[in-house]
Coordinates of C-alpha atoms in Angstrom, one line a residue:
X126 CA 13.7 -13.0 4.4
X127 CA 15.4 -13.9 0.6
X128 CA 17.9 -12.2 -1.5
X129 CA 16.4 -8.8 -3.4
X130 CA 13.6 -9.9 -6.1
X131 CA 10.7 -7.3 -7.2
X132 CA 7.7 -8.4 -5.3
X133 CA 4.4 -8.7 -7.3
X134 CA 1.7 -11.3 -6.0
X135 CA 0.0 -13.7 -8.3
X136 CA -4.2 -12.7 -7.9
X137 CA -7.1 -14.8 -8.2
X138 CA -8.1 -14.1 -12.0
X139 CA -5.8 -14.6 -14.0
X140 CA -5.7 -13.7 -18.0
X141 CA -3.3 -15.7 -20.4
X142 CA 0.0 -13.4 -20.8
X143 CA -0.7 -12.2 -17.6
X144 CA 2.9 -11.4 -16.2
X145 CA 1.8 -11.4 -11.6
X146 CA 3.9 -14.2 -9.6
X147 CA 3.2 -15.7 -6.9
X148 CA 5.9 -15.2 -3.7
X149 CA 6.3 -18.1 -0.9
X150 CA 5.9 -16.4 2.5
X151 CA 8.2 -18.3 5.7
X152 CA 10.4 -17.1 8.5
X153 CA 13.9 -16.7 8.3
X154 CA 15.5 -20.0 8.6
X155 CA 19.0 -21.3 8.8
X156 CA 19.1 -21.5 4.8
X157 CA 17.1 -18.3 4.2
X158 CA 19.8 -16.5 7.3
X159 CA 23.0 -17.5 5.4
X160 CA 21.1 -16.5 2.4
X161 CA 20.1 -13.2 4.0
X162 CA 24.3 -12.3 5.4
X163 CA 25.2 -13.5 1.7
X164 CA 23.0 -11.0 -0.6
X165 CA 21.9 -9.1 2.6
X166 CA 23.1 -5.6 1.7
X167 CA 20.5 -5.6 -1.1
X168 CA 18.0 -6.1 1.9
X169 CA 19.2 -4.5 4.7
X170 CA 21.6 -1.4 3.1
X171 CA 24.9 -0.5 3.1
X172 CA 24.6 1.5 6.5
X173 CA 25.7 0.1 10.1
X174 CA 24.1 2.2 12.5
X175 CA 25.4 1.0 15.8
X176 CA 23.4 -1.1 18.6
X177 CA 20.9 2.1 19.3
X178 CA 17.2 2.0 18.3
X179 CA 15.5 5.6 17.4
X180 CA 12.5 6.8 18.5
X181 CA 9.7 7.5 16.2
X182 CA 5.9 8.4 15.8
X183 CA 3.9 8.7 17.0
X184 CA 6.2 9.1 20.4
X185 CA 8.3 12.1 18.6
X186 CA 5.8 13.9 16.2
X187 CA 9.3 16.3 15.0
X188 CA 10.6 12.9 12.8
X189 CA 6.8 13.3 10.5
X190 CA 4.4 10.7 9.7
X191 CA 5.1 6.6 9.9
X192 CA 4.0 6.3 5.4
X193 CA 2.1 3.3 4.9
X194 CA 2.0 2.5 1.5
X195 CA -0.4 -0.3 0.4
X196 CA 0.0 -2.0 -3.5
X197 CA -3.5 -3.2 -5.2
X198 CA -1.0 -5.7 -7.0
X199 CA -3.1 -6.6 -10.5
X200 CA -4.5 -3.5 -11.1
X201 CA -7.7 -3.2 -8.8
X202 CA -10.3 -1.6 -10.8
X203 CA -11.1 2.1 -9.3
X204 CA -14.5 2.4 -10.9
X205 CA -15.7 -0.2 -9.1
X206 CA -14.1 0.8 -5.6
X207 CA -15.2 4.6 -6.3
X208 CA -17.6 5.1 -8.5
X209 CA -19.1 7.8 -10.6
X210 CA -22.6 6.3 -10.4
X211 CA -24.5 8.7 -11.3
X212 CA -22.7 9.3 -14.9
X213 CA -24.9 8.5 -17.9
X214 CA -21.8 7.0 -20.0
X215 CA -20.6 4.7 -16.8
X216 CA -23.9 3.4 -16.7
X217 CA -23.8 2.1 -20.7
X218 CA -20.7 1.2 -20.3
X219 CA -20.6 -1.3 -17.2
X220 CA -24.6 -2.4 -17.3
X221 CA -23.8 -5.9 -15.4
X222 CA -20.9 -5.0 -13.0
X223 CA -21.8 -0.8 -12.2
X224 CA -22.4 0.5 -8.9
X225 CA -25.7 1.2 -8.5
X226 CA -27.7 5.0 -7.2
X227 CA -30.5 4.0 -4.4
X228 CA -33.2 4.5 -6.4
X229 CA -32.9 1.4 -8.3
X230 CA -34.0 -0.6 -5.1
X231 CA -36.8 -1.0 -3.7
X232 CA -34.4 -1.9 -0.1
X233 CA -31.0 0.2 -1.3
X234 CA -29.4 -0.8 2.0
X235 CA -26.4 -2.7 1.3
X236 CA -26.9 -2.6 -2.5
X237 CA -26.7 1.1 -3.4
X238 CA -23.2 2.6 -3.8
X239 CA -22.4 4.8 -0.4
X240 CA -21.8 8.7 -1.4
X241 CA -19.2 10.6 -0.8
X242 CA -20.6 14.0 -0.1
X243 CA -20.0 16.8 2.1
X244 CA -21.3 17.3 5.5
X245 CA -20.8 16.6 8.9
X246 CA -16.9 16.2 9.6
X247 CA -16.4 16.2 5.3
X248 CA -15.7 20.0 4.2
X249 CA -17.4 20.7 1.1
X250 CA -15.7 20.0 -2.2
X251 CA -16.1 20.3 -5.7
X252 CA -16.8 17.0 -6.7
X253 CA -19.3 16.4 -3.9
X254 CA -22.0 13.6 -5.0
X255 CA -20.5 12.6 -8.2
X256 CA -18.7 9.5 -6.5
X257 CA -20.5 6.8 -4.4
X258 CA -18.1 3.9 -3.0
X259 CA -18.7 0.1 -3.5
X260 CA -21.3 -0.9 -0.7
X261 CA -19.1 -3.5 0.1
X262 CA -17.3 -0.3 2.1
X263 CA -19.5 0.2 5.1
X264 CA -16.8 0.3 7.7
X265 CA -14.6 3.1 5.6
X266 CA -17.9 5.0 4.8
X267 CA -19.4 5.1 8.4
X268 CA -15.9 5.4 10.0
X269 CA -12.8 7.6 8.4
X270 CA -15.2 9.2 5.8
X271 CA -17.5 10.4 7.8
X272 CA -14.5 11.5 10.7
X273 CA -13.4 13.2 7.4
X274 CA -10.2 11.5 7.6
X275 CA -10.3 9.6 4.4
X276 CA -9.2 11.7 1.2
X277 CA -10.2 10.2 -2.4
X278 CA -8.1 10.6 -5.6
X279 CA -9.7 9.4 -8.8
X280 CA -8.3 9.5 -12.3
X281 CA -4.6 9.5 -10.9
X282 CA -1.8 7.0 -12.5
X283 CA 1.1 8.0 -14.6
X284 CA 0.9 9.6 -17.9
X285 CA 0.8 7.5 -21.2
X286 CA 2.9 10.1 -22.2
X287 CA 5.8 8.8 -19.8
X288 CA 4.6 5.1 -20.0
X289 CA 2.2 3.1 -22.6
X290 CA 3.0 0.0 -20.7
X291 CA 0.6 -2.7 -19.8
X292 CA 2.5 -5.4 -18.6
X293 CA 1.7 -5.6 -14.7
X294 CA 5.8 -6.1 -14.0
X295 CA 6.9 -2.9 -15.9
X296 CA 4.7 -0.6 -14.8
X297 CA 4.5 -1.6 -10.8
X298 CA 8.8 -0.9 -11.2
X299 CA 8.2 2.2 -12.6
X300 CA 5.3 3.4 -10.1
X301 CA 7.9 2.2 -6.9
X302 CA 10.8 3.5 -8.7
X303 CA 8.4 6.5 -9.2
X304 CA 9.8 6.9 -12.8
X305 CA 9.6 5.5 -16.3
X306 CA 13.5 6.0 -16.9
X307 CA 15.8 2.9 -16.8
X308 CA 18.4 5.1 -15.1
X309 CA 16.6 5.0 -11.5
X310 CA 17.1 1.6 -10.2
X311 CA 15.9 2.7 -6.3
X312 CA 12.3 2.9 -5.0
X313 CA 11.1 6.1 -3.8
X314 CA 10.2 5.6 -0.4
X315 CA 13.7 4.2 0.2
X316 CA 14.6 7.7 -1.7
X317 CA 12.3 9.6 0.9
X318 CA 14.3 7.5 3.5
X319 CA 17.9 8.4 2.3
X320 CA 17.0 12.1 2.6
X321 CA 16.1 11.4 6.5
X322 CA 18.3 11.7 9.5
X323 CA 18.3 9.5 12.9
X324 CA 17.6 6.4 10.7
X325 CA 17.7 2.9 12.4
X326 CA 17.3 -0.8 11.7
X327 CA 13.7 -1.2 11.8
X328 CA 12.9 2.3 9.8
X329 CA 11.2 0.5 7.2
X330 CA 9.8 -2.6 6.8
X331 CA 8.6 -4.5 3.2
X332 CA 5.4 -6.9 4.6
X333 CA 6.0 -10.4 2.9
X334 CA 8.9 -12.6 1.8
X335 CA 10.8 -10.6 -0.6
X336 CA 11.3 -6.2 -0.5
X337 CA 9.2 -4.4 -2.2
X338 CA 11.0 -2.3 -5.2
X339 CA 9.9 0.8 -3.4
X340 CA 12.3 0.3 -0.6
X341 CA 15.4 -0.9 -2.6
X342 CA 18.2 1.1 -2.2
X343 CA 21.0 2.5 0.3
X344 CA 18.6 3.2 3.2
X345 CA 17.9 0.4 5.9
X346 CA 14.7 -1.3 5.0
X347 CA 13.7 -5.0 6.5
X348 CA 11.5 -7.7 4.7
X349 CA 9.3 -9.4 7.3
X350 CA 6.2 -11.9 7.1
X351 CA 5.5 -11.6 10.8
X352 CA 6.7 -10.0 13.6
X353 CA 6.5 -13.9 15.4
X354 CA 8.0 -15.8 12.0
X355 CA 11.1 -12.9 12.1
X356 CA 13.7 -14.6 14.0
X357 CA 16.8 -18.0 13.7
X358 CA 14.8 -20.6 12.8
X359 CA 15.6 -24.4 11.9
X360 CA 18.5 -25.2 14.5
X361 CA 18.8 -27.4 17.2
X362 CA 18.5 -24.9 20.1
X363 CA 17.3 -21.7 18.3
X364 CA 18.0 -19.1 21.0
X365 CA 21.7 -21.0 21.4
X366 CA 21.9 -20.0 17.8
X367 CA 20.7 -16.7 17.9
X368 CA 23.3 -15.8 20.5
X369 CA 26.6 -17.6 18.5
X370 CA 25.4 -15.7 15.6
X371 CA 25.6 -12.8 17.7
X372 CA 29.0 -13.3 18.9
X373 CA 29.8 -14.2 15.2
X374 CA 28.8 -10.8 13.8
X375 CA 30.8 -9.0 16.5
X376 CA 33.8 -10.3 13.8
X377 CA 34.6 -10.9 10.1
X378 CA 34.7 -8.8 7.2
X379 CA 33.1 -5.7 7.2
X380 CA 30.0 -6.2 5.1
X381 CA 29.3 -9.2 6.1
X382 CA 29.7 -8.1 10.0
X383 CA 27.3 -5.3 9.1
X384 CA 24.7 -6.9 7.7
X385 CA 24.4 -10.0 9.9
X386 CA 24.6 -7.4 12.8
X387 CA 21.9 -5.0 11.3
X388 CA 20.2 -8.6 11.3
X389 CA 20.5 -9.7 14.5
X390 CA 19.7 -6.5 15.7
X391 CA 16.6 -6.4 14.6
X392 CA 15.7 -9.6 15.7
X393 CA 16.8 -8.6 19.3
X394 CA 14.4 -5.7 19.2
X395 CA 11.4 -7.7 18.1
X396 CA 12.0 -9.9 21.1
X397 CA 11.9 -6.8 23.5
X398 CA 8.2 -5.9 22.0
X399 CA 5.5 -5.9 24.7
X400 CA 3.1 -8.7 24.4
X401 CA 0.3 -8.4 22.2
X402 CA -2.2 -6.9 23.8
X403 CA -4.9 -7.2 20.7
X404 CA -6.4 -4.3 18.6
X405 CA -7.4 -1.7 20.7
X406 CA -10.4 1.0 21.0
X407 CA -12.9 -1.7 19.7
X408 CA -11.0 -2.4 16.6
X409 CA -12.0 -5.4 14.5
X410 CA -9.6 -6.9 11.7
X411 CA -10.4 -9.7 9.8
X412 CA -8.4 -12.7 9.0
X413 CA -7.1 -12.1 5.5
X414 CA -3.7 -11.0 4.6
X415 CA -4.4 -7.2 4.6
X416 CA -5.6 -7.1 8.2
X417 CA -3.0 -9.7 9.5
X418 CA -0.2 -7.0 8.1
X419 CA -1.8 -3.8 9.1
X420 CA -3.0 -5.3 12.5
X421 CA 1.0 -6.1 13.1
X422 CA 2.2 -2.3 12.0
X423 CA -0.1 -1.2 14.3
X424 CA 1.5 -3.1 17.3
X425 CA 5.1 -2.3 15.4
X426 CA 4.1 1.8 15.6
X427 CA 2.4 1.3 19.2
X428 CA 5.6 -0.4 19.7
X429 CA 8.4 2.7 19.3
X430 CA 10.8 0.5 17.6
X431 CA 11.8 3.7 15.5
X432 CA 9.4 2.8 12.5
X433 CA 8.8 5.5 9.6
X434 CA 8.1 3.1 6.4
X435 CA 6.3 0.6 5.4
X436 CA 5.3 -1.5 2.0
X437 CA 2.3 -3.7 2.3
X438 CA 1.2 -5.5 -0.8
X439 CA -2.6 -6.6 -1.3
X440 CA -3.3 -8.8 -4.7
X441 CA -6.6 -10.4 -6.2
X442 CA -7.3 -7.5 -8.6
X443 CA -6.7 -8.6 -12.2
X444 CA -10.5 -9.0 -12.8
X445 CA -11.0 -9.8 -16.6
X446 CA -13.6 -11.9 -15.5
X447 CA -16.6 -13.1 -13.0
X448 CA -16.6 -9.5 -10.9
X449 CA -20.2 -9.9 -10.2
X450 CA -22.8 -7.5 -9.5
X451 CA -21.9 -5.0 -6.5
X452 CA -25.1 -5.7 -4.9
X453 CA -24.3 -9.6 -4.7
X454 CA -23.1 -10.0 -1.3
X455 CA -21.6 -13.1 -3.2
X456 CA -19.8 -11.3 -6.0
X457 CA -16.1 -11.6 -5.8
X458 CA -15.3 -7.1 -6.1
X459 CA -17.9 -6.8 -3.4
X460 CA -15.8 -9.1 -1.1
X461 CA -12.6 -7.9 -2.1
X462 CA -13.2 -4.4 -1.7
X463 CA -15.0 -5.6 1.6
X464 CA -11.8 -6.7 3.3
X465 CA -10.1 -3.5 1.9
X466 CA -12.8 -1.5 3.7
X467 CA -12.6 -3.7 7.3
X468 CA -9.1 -3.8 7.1
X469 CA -8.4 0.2 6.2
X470 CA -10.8 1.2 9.4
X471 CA -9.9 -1.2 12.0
X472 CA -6.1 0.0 11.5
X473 CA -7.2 3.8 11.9
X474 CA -9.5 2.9 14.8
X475 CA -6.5 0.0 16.4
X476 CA -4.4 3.2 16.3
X477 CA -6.6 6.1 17.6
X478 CA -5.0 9.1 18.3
X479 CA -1.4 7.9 17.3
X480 CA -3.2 7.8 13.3
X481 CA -2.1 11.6 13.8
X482 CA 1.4 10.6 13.1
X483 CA 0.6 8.2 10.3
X484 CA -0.5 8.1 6.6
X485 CA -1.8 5.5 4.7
X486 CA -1.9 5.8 0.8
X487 CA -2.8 3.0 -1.6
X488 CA -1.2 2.8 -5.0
X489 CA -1.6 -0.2 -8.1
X490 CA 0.1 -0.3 -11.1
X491 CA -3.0 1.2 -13.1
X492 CA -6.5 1.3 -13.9
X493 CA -9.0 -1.1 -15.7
X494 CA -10.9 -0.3 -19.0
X495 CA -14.3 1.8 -18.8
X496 CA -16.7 -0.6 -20.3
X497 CA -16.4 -4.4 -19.3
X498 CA -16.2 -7.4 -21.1
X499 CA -17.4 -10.1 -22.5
X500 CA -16.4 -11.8 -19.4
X501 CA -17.8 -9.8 -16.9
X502 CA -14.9 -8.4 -16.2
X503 CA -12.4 -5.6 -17.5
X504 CA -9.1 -4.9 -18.7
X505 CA -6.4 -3.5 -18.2
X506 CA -6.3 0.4 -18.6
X507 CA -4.7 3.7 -17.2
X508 CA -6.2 6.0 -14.8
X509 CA -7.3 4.7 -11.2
X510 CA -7.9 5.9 -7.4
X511 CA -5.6 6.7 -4.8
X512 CA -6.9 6.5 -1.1
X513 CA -4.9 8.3 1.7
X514 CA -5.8 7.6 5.3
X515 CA -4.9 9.7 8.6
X516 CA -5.6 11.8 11.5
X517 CA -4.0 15.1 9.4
X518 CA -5.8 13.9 6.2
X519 CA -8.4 16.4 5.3
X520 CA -11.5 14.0 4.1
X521 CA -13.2 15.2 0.5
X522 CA -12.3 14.1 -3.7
X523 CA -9.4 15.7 -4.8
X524 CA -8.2 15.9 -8.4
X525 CA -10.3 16.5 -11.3
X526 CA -12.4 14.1 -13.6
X527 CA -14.1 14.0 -16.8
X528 CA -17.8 15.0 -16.9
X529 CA -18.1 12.1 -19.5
X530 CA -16.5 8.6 -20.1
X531 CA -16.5 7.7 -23.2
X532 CA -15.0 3.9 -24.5
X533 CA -12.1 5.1 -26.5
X534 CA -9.6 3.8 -28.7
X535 CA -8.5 1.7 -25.7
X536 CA -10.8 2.1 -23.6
X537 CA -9.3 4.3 -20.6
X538 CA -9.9 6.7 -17.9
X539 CA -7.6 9.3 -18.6
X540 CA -5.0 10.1 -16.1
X541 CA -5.9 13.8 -14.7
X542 CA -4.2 13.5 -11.5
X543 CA -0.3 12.7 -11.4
X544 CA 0.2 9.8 -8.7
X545 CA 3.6 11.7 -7.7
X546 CA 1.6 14.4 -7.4
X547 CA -0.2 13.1 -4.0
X548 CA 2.5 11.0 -3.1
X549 CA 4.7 14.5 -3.0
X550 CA 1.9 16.5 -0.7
X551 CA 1.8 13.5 1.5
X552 CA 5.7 13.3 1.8
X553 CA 6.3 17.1 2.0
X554 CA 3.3 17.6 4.9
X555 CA 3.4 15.0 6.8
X556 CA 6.8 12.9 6.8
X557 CA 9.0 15.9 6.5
X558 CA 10.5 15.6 3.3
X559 CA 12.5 18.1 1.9
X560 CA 14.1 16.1 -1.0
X561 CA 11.6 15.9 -3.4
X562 CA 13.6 16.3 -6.3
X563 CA 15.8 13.5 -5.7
X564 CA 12.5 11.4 -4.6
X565 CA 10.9 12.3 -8.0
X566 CA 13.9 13.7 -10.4
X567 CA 12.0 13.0 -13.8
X568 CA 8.5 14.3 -12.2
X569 CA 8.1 18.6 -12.5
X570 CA 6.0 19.5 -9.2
X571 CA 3.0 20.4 -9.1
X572 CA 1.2 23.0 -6.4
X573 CA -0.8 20.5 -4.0
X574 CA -4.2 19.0 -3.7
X575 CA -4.6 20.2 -0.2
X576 CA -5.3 16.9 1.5
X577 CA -2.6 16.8 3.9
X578 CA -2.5 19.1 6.9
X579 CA 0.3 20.6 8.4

């Protein structure tokens, strides 16, 4: 845990003037503690809520859904996740790096983009066919697609007419502040979360070193690496530590007794988690970053610590160059939209019927250009796609989409879907949110999509 910084990862290809960072991740030690108690209301809030814990999803369905929010940091490049394959234009326009129809193979297993039609547990739709994801994504495509449990957004992003930006820092703050104006210095989820009653300690959690922006603000919100890592570190006798610190906390001035209580707190309540028992119903994560978080929010939900946010980031996607062909099992968008796809189904299967009570979405600061590169890659651009996840999410595309791309002026996919605009549906049905002005104040409503179910 470290004093307040915005939190964007560094990613594999990199572009000169391109503005991603890279973030140490560690435990909280001695330093990082004293560190933590001096700066810690940025981290923790301004709220002490007293020694109890609440109890959340899935255990009390009334509080809504745990949101999982998950941050492509670098921009990951929604044409080549979700594709519209088929599309005379995307074909000219990407003819080393496209997704690919089955009839272009002799053997299209495992090289053809996988379609996202109706049928089966998928309701029909009017965009059915048009879209084929990477092939990379067996495990979404066999598993919460075809449940019809995976909703897809394409063209979605925020307006150039609000923001022009390209710069990867400015336009990830305004996409967790969920506004272009300077004015809003909070994140919306923490927003969401200030609007919320029976609040605790560990009601929302920022995966990594440093909080997300989208949980700053007054509500409670906790950075953690690992649930293991969170804990007094770097002493003698840690557990001698732990409980002097606690008997230190118990007096001294008021903000600094609240936060190194809220602290403490939460480290005592990690410590009363059950042990591990592993993913469960025949879930299999894999060892990158994405699963190691999402496996441990699964055993943090199972675990009824009072959980009802959480901000995971996920880098690598600033591809100006070397992207490779989809069909190259080698090919560096095939592997990275591989783990997304392992990582995003072994979650909903670890979870089982408890995904009832959660929603995953995925966000990124915005799109990539239409046509690629000299480099084999592409650049930044504007509109993008939005995946939400969950037992009450009603599977199909959602959101319109041009019938042609065309390589503009900048090259862009134009935004047609308003991010805030699923984020609202997903806040409003499923975590209970009545506050949706104050979570978007500089975003007019629109009616919804009709992904989320009631």
């Amino acid at each position: 845990m470290t004093a307040l910084l915005p939190t964007h990862h560094a990613v594999d290809h990199d572009d000169v003037g391109c503005d991603c960072e890279d973030h140490d991740r560690r435990g909280l030690s001695r330093r990082g503690f004293m560190g933590l108690v001096g700066t810690g209301a940025a981290v923790l809030g301004y709220s002490s809520l007293g020694s109890r814990m609440a109890f959340a999803t899935p255990e009390n369905p009334s509080t809504g859904d745990v949101l999982v929010v998950v941050f492509m940091r670098g921009g990951w490049d929604g044409l080549n996740v979700v594709a519209p394959y088929q599309m005379p234009t995307y074909k000219t326009l990407r003819p080393t790096i496209r997704i690919k129809e089955p009839s272009e193979f002799t053997d299209p297993a495992g090289k053809a983009g996988l379609p996202l039609a109706a049928g089966g547990n998928v309701g029909p739709f009017a965009l059915s066919g048009t879209f084929a994801l990477n092939p990379s994504m067996t495990h979404l495509h066999t598993g919460a697609w075809a449940d019809g449990k995976l909703a897809v957004v394409h063209a979605a992003g925020m307006p150039a007419s609000e923001s022009s930006t390209r710069s990867h820092f400015e336009a990830e703050q305004y996409w967790e502040r969920g506004s272009r104006s300077l004015g809003i210095t909070s994140g919306f989820v923490n927003r969401y979360l200030s609007g919320q009653s029976g609040l605790d300690r560990l009601s929302a959690v920022g995966r990594g070193s440093t909080l997300q922006t989208s949980l700053q603000g007054p509500a409670t919100a906790v950075s953690m690496t690992s649930i293991g890592g969170f804990g007094v570190t770097g002493f003698p006798n840690n557990t001698q530590a732990r409980t002097a610190l606690n008997n230190l906390y118990k007096h001294g001035p008021q903000l600094l007794d609240e936060t190194g209580a809220d602290t403490l707190d939460v480290i005592n309540l990690l410590t009363t988690l059950p042990a591990d028992p592993g993913p469960q119903n025949g879930a299999v994560y894999g060892t990158d970053d994405l699963s190691r978080n999402l496996r441990e929010v699964a055993r943090l939900i199972r675990g009824n610590v009072g959980l009802r946010a959480v901000a995971i980031d996920f880098g690598g996607w600033d591809t100006h160059s070397d992207m490779g062909m989809p069909e190259d099992p080698a090919s560096y968008m095939r592997q990275r939209t591989g783990l997304v796809s392992q990582a995003f189904q072994a979650f909903y299967r670890d979870l089982g019927t408890a995904m009832d009570e959660v929603t995953l979405v995925t966000l990124s600061e915005f799109g990539r250009t239409i046509g690629e590169n000299g480099s084999g890659g592409t650049d930044h651009g504007r509109g993008n796609v939005m995946f939400a996840l969950g037992g009450k999410i009603k599977g199909g595309v959602y959101g319109g989409f041009p019938t042609t791309i065309a390589d503009g002026p900048e090259g862009d996919l134009t935004v047609m879907t308003d991010y805030r605009r699923v984020l609202s549906e997903v806040l409003q049905v499923r975590c209970g949110a009545s506050n949706l002005g104050s979570i978007f104040p500089t975003y007019t409503q629109q009616g919804a999509l009709g992904l989320a179910v009631a």
